[in-house]
Amino acid sequence: MKPKISIIVPIYNVEKYLSRCLDSLLLQSFKDFEIIAINDGSTDSSGCILDEYAKRHNEIIAIHKKNNGVSSARNDGLQKATGTYIGFVDPDDWIDENMYQVLYQTAEKEQADIVMCSYIREFGTHSKEKIFEVADNRKYVNEELKTNILRRLIGPIEKEVSNPEYLDAWGTVWSKLYKSELIKENKLEFVDLNEIGSNEDTLFNIQVFYHATSFVFLNQPLYHYWRMNETSVTSKYNQKLVHQFGTLYTKMEIFLQEKELKGVFQTALTNRISINTLGLGLNTISIGNKSSIIKKIIELNHILKSKHIKRSLNQFDMQHCPIVWKTFFFFAKKRIALGLFMMLTSIEFLRKTVR
């Protein structure tokens, strides 16, 4: 018998967190599932921990491979998955015991292609729920799904640009349950992070939501997103990120052209690229970048002059931004790298001290 849900867990050097993650999956109230855990060439004891769990629990399918990145690991999981639905969990995170019960029952009741729940950010000393200003059990179908959720995945518009940290709040794969046939029939896969640097979740979701006809959002925080993993790909300095984001933007532009998505979709992408100035800037000033302050400011100047960023900032409408972000984007638009550096330094300090 095929399981109702296949849960895909990509694993790389998470020996401190893996047991917590797997225990939370095994203790679910929903029991008809398989866990496809892919050890992506870990150099710590993650592989051994996984094998011990697989010996004791028939639900776990352990796969070991050479390191090739999270996208490759997830794609291997998709190939192996046999469930009616597919979910993703990152190996340093955990879930509430009723998460998949709630997502599955909602998907079946509403005949939804995709169901999403909200989540809690875990900082070790405290927790903070990600707030979505959407009613619980909100269903989107057909054109409304495209103009609201697909468009939001591509980028924010109007008042949505007022909080840049919500840029990819909708784009995660680990807060969702997908109908398996939606992914497999359309041959959808994750793009290698070596190509695009980040946002592989969002790019995958853009493709999935384009083919979906129904989606339900549950404003219930059932997933726990661990923010303290220093080995996470989101916590390191990436020297190639500007070039990789250029590739990401080109892929999104090609997608919009091929699907003939114009108008508000184009505006959304322009806004995404403009707001990504924040992420690119924080990457540049990060402690992992050992360059001098002068060289970091020069690097920021190069970012502001890059093709996609320069063009998008020229079109970016700041009217809905609060004063702090208006100041930030003023420096970015005018390519005042020193002012941008000072603001980024302040933002990074606040991110670490006020969570």
Short mmCIF file of C-alpha atoms in Angstrom, two decimals:
data_model
loop_
_atom_site.label_atom_id
_atom_site.label_comp_id
_atom_site.label_asym_id
_atom_site.label_seq_id
_atom_site.Cartn_x
_atom_site.Cartn_y
_atom_site.Cartn_z
CA MET A 1 0.00 0.00 0.00
CA LYS A 2 1.26 3.44 -0.90
CA PRO A 3 1.44 5.91 2.00
CA LYS A 4 -0.80 8.94 2.10
CA ILE A 5 2.17 11.31 2.64
CA SER A 6 5.84 11.24 1.68
CA ILE A 7 7.94 13.53 3.89
CA ILE A 8 11.26 14.54 2.32
CA VAL A 9 14.12 15.51 4.66
CA PRO A 10 17.44 16.68 3.12
CA ILE A 11 20.29 16.21 5.61
CA TYR A 12 23.72 17.82 5.79
CA ASN A 13 25.86 18.17 8.95
CA VAL A 14 23.02 18.54 11.44
CA GLU A 15 24.09 16.05 14.11
CA LYS A 16 22.99 18.44 16.89
CA TYR A 17 19.43 18.74 15.56
CA LEU A 18 18.57 15.64 13.54
CA SER A 19 17.13 13.53 16.37
CA ARG A 20 14.80 16.36 17.38
CA CYS A 21 13.56 16.62 13.80
CA LEU A 22 13.04 12.88 13.24
CA ASP A 23 11.40 12.40 16.64
CA SER A 24 8.85 15.11 15.83
CA LEU A 25 7.98 13.34 12.57
CA LEU A 26 7.70 9.90 14.16
CA LEU A 27 5.47 11.22 16.97
CA GLN A 28 2.84 12.63 14.61
CA SER A 29 -0.80 11.85 15.23
CA PHE A 30 -1.05 11.08 11.49
CA LYS A 31 0.48 7.64 10.90
CA ASP A 32 0.17 6.82 7.20
CA PHE A 33 3.44 8.28 5.95
CA GLU A 34 6.97 7.54 4.79
CA ILE A 35 10.03 9.62 5.63
CA ILE A 36 12.55 9.87 2.81
CA ALA A 37 15.72 11.13 4.47
CA ILE A 38 18.62 11.98 2.16
CA ASN A 39 22.06 12.26 3.74
CA ASP A 40 23.79 14.65 1.35
CA GLY A 41 27.40 13.67 2.08
CA SER A 42 27.50 14.80 5.71
CA THR A 43 30.97 14.89 7.28
CA ASP A 44 29.67 14.70 10.86
CA SER A 45 27.67 11.90 12.50
CA SER A 46 24.37 12.77 10.76
CA GLY A 47 24.57 9.70 8.52
CA CYS A 48 25.10 7.36 11.48
CA ILE A 49 22.21 8.94 13.39
CA LEU A 50 19.98 8.51 10.35
CA ASP A 51 20.93 4.83 9.97
CA GLU A 52 20.16 4.14 13.63
CA TYR A 53 16.69 5.64 13.22
CA ALA A 54 16.10 3.74 9.97
CA LYS A 55 16.94 0.45 11.70
CA ARG A 56 14.32 1.08 14.39
CA HIS A 57 11.59 2.67 12.27
CA ASN A 58 10.25 1.16 9.06
CA GLU A 59 8.75 4.51 8.06
CA ILE A 60 12.23 5.90 7.37
CA ILE A 61 13.91 5.35 4.01
CA ALA A 62 17.58 6.34 4.35
CA ILE A 63 19.48 7.46 1.26
CA HIS A 64 23.20 8.29 1.30
CA LYS A 65 24.86 10.24 -1.51
CA LYS A 66 27.82 12.47 -2.30
CA ASN A 67 27.33 16.09 -1.36
CA ASN A 68 25.50 17.92 -4.13
CA GLY A 69 23.36 20.47 -2.31
CA VAL A 70 19.87 20.70 -0.86
CA SER A 71 18.13 20.99 -4.24
CA SER A 72 19.69 17.76 -5.49
CA ALA A 73 18.77 15.99 -2.23
CA ARG A 74 15.15 17.14 -2.45
CA ASN A 75 14.98 16.10 -6.10
CA ASP A 76 16.20 12.62 -5.15
CA GLY A 77 13.45 12.56 -2.54
CA LEU A 78 10.85 13.51 -5.15
CA GLN A 79 12.01 10.65 -7.36
CA LYS A 80 11.65 8.19 -4.48
CA ALA A 81 8.35 9.50 -3.08
CA THR A 82 5.30 7.25 -3.47
CA GLY A 83 2.77 9.15 -1.33
CA THR A 84 -0.44 10.76 -2.54
CA TYR A 85 0.87 13.98 -1.01
CA ILE A 86 4.39 15.30 -0.51
CA GLY A 87 5.75 17.41 2.34
CA PHE A 88 9.20 18.79 3.14
CA VAL A 89 10.88 19.27 6.51
CA ASP A 90 14.36 20.72 7.03
CA PRO A 91 16.57 18.63 9.35
CA ASP A 92 17.19 21.35 11.96
CA ASP A 93 13.46 22.13 12.29
CA TRP A 94 10.56 20.30 13.90
CA ILE A 95 6.78 20.12 13.63
CA ASP A 96 3.77 19.97 15.93
CA GLU A 97 2.44 16.45 16.38
CA ASN A 98 -0.79 17.26 14.53
CA MET A 99 0.68 19.21 11.61
CA TYR A 100 0.31 16.60 8.89
CA GLN A 101 -3.03 15.44 10.30
CA VAL A 102 -4.37 18.97 9.91
CA LEU A 103 -2.82 19.55 6.48
CA TYR A 104 -3.99 16.20 5.11
CA GLN A 105 -7.55 16.51 6.40
CA THR A 106 -7.79 20.01 4.95
CA ALA A 107 -6.43 18.89 1.57
CA GLU A 108 -8.94 16.05 1.39
CA LYS A 109 -11.92 18.07 2.61
CA GLU A 110 -11.24 21.05 0.34
CA GLN A 111 -9.87 19.01 -2.58
CA ALA A 112 -6.87 21.33 -2.53
CA ASP A 113 -3.73 20.89 -4.61
CA ILE A 114 -1.66 22.65 -1.93
CA VAL A 115 -2.23 23.42 1.76
CA MET A 116 0.00 25.75 3.77
CA CYS A 117 0.23 26.51 7.50
CA SER A 118 2.01 29.37 9.23
CA TYR A 119 5.12 28.84 11.33
CA ILE A 120 7.10 29.84 14.40
CA ARG A 121 10.67 31.12 14.26
CA GLU A 122 12.75 29.53 17.01
CA PHE A 123 15.74 31.50 18.34
CA GLY A 124 16.85 29.23 21.18
CA THR A 125 15.99 31.67 23.96
CA HIS A 126 12.55 32.56 22.64
CA SER A 127 10.01 31.93 19.89
CA LYS A 128 8.28 34.32 17.51
CA GLU A 129 5.33 33.49 15.29
CA LYS A 130 5.41 34.68 11.69
CA ILE A 131 2.24 36.73 11.33
CA PHE A 132 0.25 36.41 8.12
CA GLU A 133 -2.60 38.87 7.78
CA VAL A 134 -4.88 36.30 6.19
CA ALA A 135 -7.96 34.61 7.63
CA ASP A 136 -7.69 30.99 8.75
CA ASN A 137 -8.83 28.34 6.28
CA ARG A 138 -8.70 30.79 3.36
CA LYS A 139 -9.20 29.06 0.02
CA TYR A 140 -7.96 30.36 -3.33
CA VAL A 141 -8.97 28.83 -6.66
CA ASN A 142 -8.16 29.33 -10.34
CA GLU A 143 -7.63 32.98 -11.32
CA GLU A 144 -7.70 34.25 -7.73
CA LEU A 145 -4.91 31.79 -6.93
CA LYS A 146 -2.81 33.16 -9.78
CA THR A 147 -3.37 36.87 -9.13
CA ASN A 148 -2.93 36.61 -5.35
CA ILE A 149 -0.62 33.76 -4.36
CA LEU A 150 1.39 33.12 -7.55
CA ARG A 151 1.87 36.85 -7.97
CA ARG A 152 2.90 37.17 -4.28
CA LEU A 153 5.51 34.44 -4.76
CA ILE A 154 6.99 36.39 -7.65
CA GLY A 155 7.09 39.55 -5.55
CA PRO A 156 5.16 42.09 -3.46
CA ILE A 157 3.12 45.04 -4.71
CA GLU A 158 1.71 48.21 -3.15
CA LYS A 159 1.47 47.97 0.68
CA GLU A 160 3.16 44.55 0.66
CA VAL A 161 6.52 46.23 0.01
CA SER A 162 6.36 47.99 3.40
CA ASN A 163 8.04 45.06 5.19
CA PRO A 164 10.96 43.62 3.19
CA GLU A 165 11.47 40.76 5.66
CA TYR A 166 8.20 39.24 4.43
CA LEU A 167 9.52 38.96 0.87
CA ASP A 168 9.74 35.16 0.92
CA ALA A 169 7.45 34.32 3.82
CA TRP A 170 5.09 32.56 1.38
CA GLY A 171 7.89 30.84 -0.52
CA THR A 172 8.99 28.09 1.85
CA VAL A 173 8.32 24.46 0.91
CA TRP A 174 8.44 23.11 4.46
CA SER A 175 5.16 24.73 5.55
CA LYS A 176 3.14 23.07 2.79
CA LEU A 177 1.55 19.82 1.68
CA TYR A 178 1.48 19.23 -2.09
CA LYS A 179 -0.56 16.83 -4.16
CA SER A 180 2.09 14.49 -5.55
CA GLU A 181 0.64 14.26 -9.05
CA LEU A 182 0.85 18.05 -9.40
CA ILE A 183 4.64 17.86 -9.06
CA LYS A 184 5.28 14.62 -10.91
CA GLU A 185 2.98 15.10 -13.89
CA ASN A 186 4.55 18.50 -14.57
CA LYS A 187 8.08 17.16 -13.95
CA LEU A 188 8.89 19.92 -11.48
CA GLU A 189 12.26 20.04 -9.71
CA PHE A 190 14.40 22.28 -7.54
CA VAL A 191 17.09 24.38 -9.22
CA ASP A 192 20.67 23.95 -7.99
CA LEU A 193 21.71 26.61 -5.47
CA ASN A 194 25.07 26.86 -7.24
CA GLU A 195 23.10 28.47 -10.07
CA ILE A 196 20.79 30.82 -8.16
CA GLY A 197 22.37 31.24 -4.70
CA SER A 198 19.11 31.18 -2.74
CA ASN A 199 15.32 31.15 -3.18
CA GLU A 200 15.20 27.60 -4.54
CA ASP A 201 12.02 27.13 -2.48
CA THR A 202 10.35 30.18 -4.00
CA LEU A 203 11.34 29.27 -7.56
CA PHE A 204 9.97 25.75 -7.06
CA ASN A 205 6.73 27.12 -5.60
CA ILE A 206 6.27 29.55 -8.49
CA GLN A 207 6.23 26.58 -10.86
CA VAL A 208 3.95 24.46 -8.66
CA PHE A 209 1.43 27.24 -8.00
CA TYR A 210 1.27 28.06 -11.71
CA HIS A 211 -0.05 24.55 -12.36
CA ALA A 212 -2.28 24.39 -9.25
CA THR A 213 -6.00 25.17 -9.34
CA SER A 214 -6.74 25.28 -5.59
CA PHE A 215 -4.85 26.31 -2.46
CA VAL A 216 -5.81 26.61 1.21
CA PHE A 217 -3.96 28.71 3.77
CA LEU A 218 -4.29 27.75 7.44
CA ASN A 219 -3.34 30.54 9.81
CA GLN A 220 -2.12 28.04 12.38
CA PRO A 221 1.58 27.93 13.38
CA LEU A 222 2.33 24.21 13.16
CA TYR A 223 5.93 24.31 11.90
CA HIS A 224 9.00 25.34 13.93
CA TYR A 225 11.76 27.05 11.95
CA TRP A 226 15.12 26.92 13.76
CA ARG A 227 17.08 30.15 13.23
CA MET A 228 20.25 29.31 15.19
CA ASN A 229 21.99 26.81 12.89
CA GLU A 230 25.37 28.31 11.99
CA THR A 231 25.96 25.69 9.26
CA SER A 232 22.80 26.68 7.38
CA VAL A 233 23.33 27.97 3.82
CA THR A 234 21.41 31.10 4.83
CA SER A 235 24.01 32.04 7.49
CA LYS A 236 27.21 32.17 5.38
CA TYR A 237 28.87 34.84 3.23
CA ASN A 238 28.47 34.02 -0.45
CA GLN A 239 30.95 35.78 -2.73
CA LYS A 240 29.02 34.69 -5.85
CA LEU A 241 25.58 35.82 -4.68
CA VAL A 242 25.26 38.87 -6.95
CA HIS A 243 25.96 36.78 -10.05
CA GLN A 244 23.73 33.94 -8.82
CA PHE A 245 20.84 36.30 -8.09
CA GLY A 246 21.25 37.64 -11.62
CA THR A 247 20.66 34.09 -12.86
CA LEU A 248 17.64 33.78 -10.55
CA TYR A 249 16.11 36.99 -11.90
CA THR A 250 16.72 35.88 -15.49
CA LYS A 251 14.93 32.58 -14.80
CA MET A 252 11.98 34.47 -13.33
CA GLU A 253 11.89 36.85 -16.30
CA ILE A 254 11.89 33.93 -18.73
CA PHE A 255 9.09 32.27 -16.74
CA LEU A 256 6.92 35.40 -16.96
CA GLN A 257 7.59 35.71 -20.68
CA GLU A 258 6.82 32.06 -21.43
CA LYS A 259 3.60 32.11 -19.38
CA GLU A 260 2.63 35.55 -20.73
CA LEU A 261 2.30 36.99 -17.24
CA LYS A 262 2.46 40.76 -17.58
CA GLY A 263 1.41 43.92 -15.76
CA VAL A 264 1.21 43.33 -12.02
CA PHE A 265 3.45 40.25 -12.31
CA GLN A 266 6.20 42.34 -13.90
CA THR A 267 5.79 44.97 -11.17
CA ALA A 268 6.04 42.24 -8.53
CA LEU A 269 9.33 41.00 -9.97
CA THR A 270 10.71 44.54 -10.17
CA ASN A 271 9.86 45.01 -6.50
CA ARG A 272 11.43 41.66 -5.56
CA ILE A 273 14.70 42.59 -7.26
CA SER A 274 14.71 46.01 -5.57
CA ILE A 275 14.02 44.57 -2.12
CA ASN A 276 16.72 41.94 -2.64
CA THR A 277 19.17 44.84 -2.33
CA LEU A 278 18.72 44.27 1.40
CA GLY A 279 19.71 40.60 1.26
CA LEU A 280 22.63 41.25 -1.07
CA GLY A 281 23.79 44.08 1.16
CA LEU A 282 23.57 42.03 4.36
CA ASN A 283 25.53 39.28 2.65
CA THR A 284 28.23 41.82 1.72
CA ILE A 285 28.67 43.25 5.23
CA SER A 286 28.44 39.87 7.00
CA ILE A 287 31.24 38.81 9.34
CA GLY A 288 32.00 35.96 6.95
CA ASN A 289 33.23 38.56 4.46
CA LYS A 290 36.80 39.26 5.63
CA SER A 291 37.27 42.27 3.33
CA SER A 292 37.95 45.72 4.77
CA ILE A 293 35.15 48.22 5.27
CA ILE A 294 36.35 50.17 2.23
CA LYS A 295 36.22 47.07 0.04
CA LYS A 296 32.76 46.21 1.35
CA ILE A 297 31.53 49.69 0.40
CA ILE A 298 33.06 49.27 -3.06
CA GLU A 299 31.31 45.90 -3.35
CA LEU A 300 28.00 47.55 -2.42
CA ASN A 301 28.58 50.10 -5.16
CA HIS A 302 29.07 47.30 -7.70
CA ILE A 303 25.79 45.71 -6.55
CA LEU A 304 23.89 48.97 -7.03
CA LYS A 305 25.30 49.28 -10.56
CA SER A 306 24.46 45.70 -11.59
CA LYS A 307 22.01 45.41 -14.49
CA HIS A 308 18.95 43.95 -12.74
CA ILE A 309 19.32 45.96 -9.53
CA LYS A 310 19.90 49.32 -11.24
CA ARG A 311 16.97 48.90 -13.63
CA SER A 312 14.56 47.72 -10.92
CA LEU A 313 15.50 50.41 -8.40
CA ASN A 314 14.84 53.07 -11.04
CA GLN A 315 11.26 51.73 -11.34
CA PHE A 316 10.70 50.95 -7.65
CA ASP A 317 7.83 52.90 -6.03
CA MET A 318 8.64 53.72 -2.38
CA GLN A 319 5.35 55.42 -1.48
CA HIS A 320 4.14 52.54 0.71
CA CYS A 321 7.45 52.15 2.58
CA PRO A 322 7.82 53.47 6.15
CA ILE A 323 10.40 56.21 6.64
CA VAL A 324 13.25 53.85 7.56
CA TRP A 325 12.87 51.84 4.37
CA LYS A 326 12.34 54.98 2.30
CA THR A 327 15.73 56.14 3.54
CA PHE A 328 17.29 52.76 2.76
CA PHE A 329 15.92 52.66 -0.78
CA PHE A 330 16.76 56.35 -1.32
CA PHE A 331 20.43 55.49 -0.73
CA ALA A 332 20.05 52.45 -3.00
CA LYS A 333 18.33 54.38 -5.81
CA LYS A 334 20.92 57.18 -5.68
CA ARG A 335 23.71 54.59 -5.39
CA ILE A 336 25.09 56.15 -2.21
CA ALA A 337 27.07 53.12 -1.07
CA LEU A 338 28.43 54.67 2.14
CA GLY A 339 24.94 55.58 3.37
CA LEU A 340 23.71 52.10 2.44
CA PHE A 341 26.59 50.52 4.35
CA MET A 342 25.74 52.50 7.50
CA MET A 343 22.08 51.50 7.29
CA LEU A 344 22.91 47.85 6.66
CA THR A 345 25.21 47.83 9.68
CA SER A 346 22.40 49.20 11.84
CA ILE A 347 19.89 46.71 10.42
CA GLU A 348 22.23 43.78 11.08
CA PHE A 349 22.78 44.96 14.66
CA LEU A 350 19.03 45.21 15.25
CA ARG A 351 18.42 41.80 13.70
CA LYS A 352 20.81 40.22 16.19
CA THR A 353 19.64 42.10 19.27
CA VAL A 354 15.91 42.63 18.69
CA ARG A 355 14.25 39.41 17.58
#
